[in-house]
Short mmCIF file of C-alpha atoms and ligand atoms in Angstrom, two decimals:
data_model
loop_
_atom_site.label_atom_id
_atom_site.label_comp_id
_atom_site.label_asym_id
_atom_site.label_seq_id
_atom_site.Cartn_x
_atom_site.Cartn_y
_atom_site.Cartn_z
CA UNK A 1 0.00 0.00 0.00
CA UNK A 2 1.15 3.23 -0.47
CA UNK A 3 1.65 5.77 2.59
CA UNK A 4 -0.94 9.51 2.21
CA UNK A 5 1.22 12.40 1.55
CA UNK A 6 -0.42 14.94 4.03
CA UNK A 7 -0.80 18.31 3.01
CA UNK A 8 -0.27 17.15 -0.43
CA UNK A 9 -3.59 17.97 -1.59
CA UNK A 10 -2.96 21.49 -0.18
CA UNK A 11 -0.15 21.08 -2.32
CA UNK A 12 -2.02 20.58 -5.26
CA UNK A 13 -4.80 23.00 -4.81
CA UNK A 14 -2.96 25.91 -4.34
CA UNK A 15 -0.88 25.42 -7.81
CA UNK A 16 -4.05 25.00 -9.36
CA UNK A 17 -5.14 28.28 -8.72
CA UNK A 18 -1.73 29.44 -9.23
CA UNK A 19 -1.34 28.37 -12.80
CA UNK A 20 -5.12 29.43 -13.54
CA UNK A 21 -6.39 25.49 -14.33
CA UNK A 22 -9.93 25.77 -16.10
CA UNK A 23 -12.92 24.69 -14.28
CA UNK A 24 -13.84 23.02 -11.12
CA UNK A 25 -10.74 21.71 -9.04
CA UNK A 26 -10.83 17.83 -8.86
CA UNK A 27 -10.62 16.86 -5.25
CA UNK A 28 -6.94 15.88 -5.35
CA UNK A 29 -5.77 12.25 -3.72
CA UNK A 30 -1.57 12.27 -2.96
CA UNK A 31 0.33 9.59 -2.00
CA UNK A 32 3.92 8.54 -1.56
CA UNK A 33 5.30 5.49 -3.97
CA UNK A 34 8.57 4.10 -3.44
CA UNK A 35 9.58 4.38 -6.89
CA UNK A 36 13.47 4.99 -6.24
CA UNK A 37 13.74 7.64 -8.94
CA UNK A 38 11.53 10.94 -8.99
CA UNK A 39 8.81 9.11 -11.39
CA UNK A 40 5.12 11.05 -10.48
CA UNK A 41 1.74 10.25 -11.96
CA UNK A 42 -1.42 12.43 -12.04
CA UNK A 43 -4.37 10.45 -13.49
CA UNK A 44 -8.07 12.26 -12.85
CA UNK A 45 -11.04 10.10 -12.83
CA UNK A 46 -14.36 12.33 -12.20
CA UNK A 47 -14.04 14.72 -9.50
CA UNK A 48 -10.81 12.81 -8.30
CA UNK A 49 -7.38 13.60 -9.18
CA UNK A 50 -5.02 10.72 -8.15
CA UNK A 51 -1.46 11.73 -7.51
CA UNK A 52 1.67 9.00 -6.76
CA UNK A 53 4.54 10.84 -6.43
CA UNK A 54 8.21 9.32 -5.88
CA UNK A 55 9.07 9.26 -2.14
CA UNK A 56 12.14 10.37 -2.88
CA UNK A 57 10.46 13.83 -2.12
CA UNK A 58 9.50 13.25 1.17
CA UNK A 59 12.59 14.95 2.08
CA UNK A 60 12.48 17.83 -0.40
CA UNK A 61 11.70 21.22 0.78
CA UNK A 62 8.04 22.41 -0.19
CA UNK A 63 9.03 24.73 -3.19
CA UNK A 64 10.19 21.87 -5.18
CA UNK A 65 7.36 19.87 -4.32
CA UNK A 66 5.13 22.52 -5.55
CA UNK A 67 7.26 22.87 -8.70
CA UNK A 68 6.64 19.30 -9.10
CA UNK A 69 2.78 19.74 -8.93
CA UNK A 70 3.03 22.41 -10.78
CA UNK A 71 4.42 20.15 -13.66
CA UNK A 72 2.01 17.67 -13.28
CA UNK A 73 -0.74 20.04 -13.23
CA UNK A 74 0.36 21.78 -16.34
CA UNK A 75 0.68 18.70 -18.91
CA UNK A 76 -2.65 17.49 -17.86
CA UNK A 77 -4.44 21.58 -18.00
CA UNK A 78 -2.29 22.39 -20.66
CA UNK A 79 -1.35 25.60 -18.63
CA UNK A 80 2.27 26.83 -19.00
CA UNK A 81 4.10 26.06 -15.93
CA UNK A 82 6.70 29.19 -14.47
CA UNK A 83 10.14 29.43 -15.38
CA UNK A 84 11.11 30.01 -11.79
CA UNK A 85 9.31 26.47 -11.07
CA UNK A 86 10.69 24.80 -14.04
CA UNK A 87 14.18 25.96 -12.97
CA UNK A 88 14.02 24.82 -8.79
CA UNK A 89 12.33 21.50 -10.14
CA UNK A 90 15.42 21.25 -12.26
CA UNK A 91 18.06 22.28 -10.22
CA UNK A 92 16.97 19.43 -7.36
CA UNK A 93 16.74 16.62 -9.78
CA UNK A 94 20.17 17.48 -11.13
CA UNK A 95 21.15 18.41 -7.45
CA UNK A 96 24.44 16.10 -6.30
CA UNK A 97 22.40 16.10 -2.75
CA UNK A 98 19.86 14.25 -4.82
CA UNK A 99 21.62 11.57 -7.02
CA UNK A 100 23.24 10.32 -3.53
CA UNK A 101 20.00 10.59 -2.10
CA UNK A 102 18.70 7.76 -5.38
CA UNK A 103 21.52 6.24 -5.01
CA UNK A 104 21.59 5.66 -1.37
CA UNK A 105 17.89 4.18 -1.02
CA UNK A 106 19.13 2.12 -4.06
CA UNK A 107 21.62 0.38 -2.06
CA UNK A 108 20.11 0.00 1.17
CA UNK A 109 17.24 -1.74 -0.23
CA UNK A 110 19.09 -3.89 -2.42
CA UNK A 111 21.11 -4.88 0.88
CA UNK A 112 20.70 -8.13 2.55
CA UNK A 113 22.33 -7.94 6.03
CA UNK A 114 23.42 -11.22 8.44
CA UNK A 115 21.78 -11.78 10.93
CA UNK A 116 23.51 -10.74 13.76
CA UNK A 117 22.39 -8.41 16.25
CA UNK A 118 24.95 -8.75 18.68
CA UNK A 119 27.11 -5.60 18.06
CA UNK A 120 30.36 -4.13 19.29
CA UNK A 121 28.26 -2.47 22.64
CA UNK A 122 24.86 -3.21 21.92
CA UNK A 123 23.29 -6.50 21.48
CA UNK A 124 19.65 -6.51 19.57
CA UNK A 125 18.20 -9.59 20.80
CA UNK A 126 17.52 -9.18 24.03
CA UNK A 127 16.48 -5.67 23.20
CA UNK A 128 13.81 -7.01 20.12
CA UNK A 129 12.73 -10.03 22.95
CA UNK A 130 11.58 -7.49 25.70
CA UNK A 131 10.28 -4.97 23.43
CA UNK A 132 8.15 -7.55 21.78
CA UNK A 133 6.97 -9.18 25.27
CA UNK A 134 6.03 -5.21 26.48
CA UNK A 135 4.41 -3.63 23.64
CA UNK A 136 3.45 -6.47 21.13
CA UNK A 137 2.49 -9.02 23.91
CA UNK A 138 5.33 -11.07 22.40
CA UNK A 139 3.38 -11.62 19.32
CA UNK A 140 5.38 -9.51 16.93
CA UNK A 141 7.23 -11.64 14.31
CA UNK A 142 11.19 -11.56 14.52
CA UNK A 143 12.24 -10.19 11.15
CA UNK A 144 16.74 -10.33 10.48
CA UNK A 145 18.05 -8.05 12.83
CA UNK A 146 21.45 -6.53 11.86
CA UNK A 147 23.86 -3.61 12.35
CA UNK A 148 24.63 -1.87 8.94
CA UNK A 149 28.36 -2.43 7.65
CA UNK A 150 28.90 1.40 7.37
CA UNK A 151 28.17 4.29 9.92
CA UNK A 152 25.22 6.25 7.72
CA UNK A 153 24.60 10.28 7.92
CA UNK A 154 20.71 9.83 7.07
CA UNK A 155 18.75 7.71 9.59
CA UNK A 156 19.25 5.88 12.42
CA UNK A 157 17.56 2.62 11.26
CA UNK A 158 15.20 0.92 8.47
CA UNK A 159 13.05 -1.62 8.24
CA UNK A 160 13.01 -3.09 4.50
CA UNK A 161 9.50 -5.57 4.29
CA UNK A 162 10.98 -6.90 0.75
CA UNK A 163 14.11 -8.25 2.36
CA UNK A 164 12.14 -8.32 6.28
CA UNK A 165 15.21 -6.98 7.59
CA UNK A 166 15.72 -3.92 10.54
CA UNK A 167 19.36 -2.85 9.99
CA UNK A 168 20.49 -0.36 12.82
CA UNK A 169 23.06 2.24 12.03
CA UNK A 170 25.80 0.88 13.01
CA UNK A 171 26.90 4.70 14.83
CA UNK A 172 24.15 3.72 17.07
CA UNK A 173 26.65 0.73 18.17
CA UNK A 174 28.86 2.95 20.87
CA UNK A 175 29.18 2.64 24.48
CA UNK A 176 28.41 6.69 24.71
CA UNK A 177 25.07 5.75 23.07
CA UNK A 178 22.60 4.66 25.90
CA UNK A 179 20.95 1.73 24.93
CA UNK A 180 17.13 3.20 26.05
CA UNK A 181 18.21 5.35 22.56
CA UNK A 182 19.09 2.50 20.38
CA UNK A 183 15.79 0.65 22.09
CA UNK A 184 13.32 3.47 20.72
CA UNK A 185 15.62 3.06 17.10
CA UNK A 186 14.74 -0.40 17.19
CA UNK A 187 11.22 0.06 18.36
CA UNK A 188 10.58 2.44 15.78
CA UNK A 189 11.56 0.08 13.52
CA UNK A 190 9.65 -3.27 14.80
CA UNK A 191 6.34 -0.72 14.55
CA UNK A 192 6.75 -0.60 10.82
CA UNK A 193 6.91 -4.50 11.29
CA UNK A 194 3.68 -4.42 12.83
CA UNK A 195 2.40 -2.01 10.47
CA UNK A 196 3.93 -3.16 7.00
CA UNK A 197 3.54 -1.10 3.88
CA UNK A 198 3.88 -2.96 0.58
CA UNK A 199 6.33 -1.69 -1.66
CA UNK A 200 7.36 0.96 0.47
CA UNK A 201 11.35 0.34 1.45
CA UNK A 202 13.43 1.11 4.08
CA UNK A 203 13.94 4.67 5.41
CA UNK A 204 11.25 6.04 3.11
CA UNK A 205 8.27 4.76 5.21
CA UNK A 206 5.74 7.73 5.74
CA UNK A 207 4.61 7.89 9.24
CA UNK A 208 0.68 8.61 9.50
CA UNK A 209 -0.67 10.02 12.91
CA UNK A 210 -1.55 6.44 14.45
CA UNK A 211 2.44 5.64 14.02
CA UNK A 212 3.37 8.40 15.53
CA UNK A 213 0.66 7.99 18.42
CA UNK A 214 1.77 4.31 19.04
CA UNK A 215 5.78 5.78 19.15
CA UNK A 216 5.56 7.77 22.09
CA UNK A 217 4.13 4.92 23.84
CA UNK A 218 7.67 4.02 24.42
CA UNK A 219 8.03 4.59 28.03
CA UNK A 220 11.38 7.01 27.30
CA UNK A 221 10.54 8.17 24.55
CA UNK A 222 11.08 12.18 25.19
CA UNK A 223 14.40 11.61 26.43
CA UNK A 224 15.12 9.14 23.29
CA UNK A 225 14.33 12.12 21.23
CA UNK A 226 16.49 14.36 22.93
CA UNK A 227 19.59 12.41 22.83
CA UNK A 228 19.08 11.58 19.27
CA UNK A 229 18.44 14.99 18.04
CA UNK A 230 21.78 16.15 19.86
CA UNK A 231 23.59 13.21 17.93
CA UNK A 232 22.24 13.69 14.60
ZN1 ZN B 301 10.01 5.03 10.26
#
């Protein structure tokens, strides 16, 4: 399944009043594919305009995003879309930010890790075993559990449902990291096991208010957040 992009339809709507679009604005429907390029789709059926856009966005800044609706919108209204948005849309596809960005998710979810959670000062399986008994009532599956081979800038973990892996960052693996911080990483992470979406890959996973609600269940998680912030 694919994960809502909120706010997209805002998104949407605005540009369509900003490039002038004849008639009666379709209702618009966005959500997130993980495409692993910057492929988007705009198809309208009746009242209902249904957007997939590449998730590779999800961590561009709004301008482009609207740039990118904005060249949707045109083709499909035949309205001329704005050299300034033209341009920014450009300039981030061609950005080098960008082609690591591709090239990153391209790697991680082509990845296969061993299985091996014990790390250098952390060790994963005990961790997954008493997570699972307090917030899944131990019924939460065990997917591979596994440290990656490299430190990475971008995230702190990833569950991948094609390859039903959770690889931890392996910076997370430090004695000066307290393990309640690499237990809300891998809790995080076992809640997109619980709540799989299809086709989506690791570190792109959209996180819709009921994630986010079931997260700070984690009994530390405001202190979690505040270590990790001051690491990242
Ligand atoms: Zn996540």
């Amino acid at each position: 399944m694919p994960s809502a992009f909120l706010g997209g339809d805002r998104i949407f709507q605005r540009i369509f009043t900003r490039l002038g679009c004849q008639g009666r604005p379709p209702q618009f429907q966005v959500v997130l594919y993980p495409y692993a390029n910057l492929s988007h789709t705009l198809r309208l059926r009746q009242d209902v305009a249904h957007v997939r856009m590449s998730d590779i966005l999800l961590e561009a800044p709004i301008p482009v995003i609207e740039a990118a609706a904005a060249i949707l919108l045109g083709q499909l209204y035949r309205r001329r879309v704005p050299r300034e948005l033209r341009d920014l849309y450009r300039q981030f596809v061609l950005a080098s930010s960008t082609r690591q960005h591709i090239a990153s998710v391209r790697l991680k979810r082509a990845r296969r890790v061993p299985d091996k959670p014990s790390g250098a000062a952390h060790d994963l399986e005990p961790m997954f075993a008493s997570l699972n008994i307090e917030y899944f009532s131990g019924l939460l599956r065990r997917p591979r559990l596994g440290w990656s081979a490299r430190p990475w800038r971008s995230q702190f973990g990833c569950y991948d449902p094609s390859l039903d892996q959770i690889v931890m960052n392996k910076r997370l693996d430090h004695p000066a990291v307290p393990s309640y911080a690499v237990e809300f990483i891998l809790y995080h992470e076992m809640l997109h096991v619980k709540h799989p979406l299809r086709a989506t890959a690791c570190g792109l996973q959209a996180h819709s208010p009921e994630f986010r609600a079931e997260e700070k269940q984690f009994a530390h998680y405001a202190r979690a957040r505040k270590f990790l912030e001051r690491i990242r």
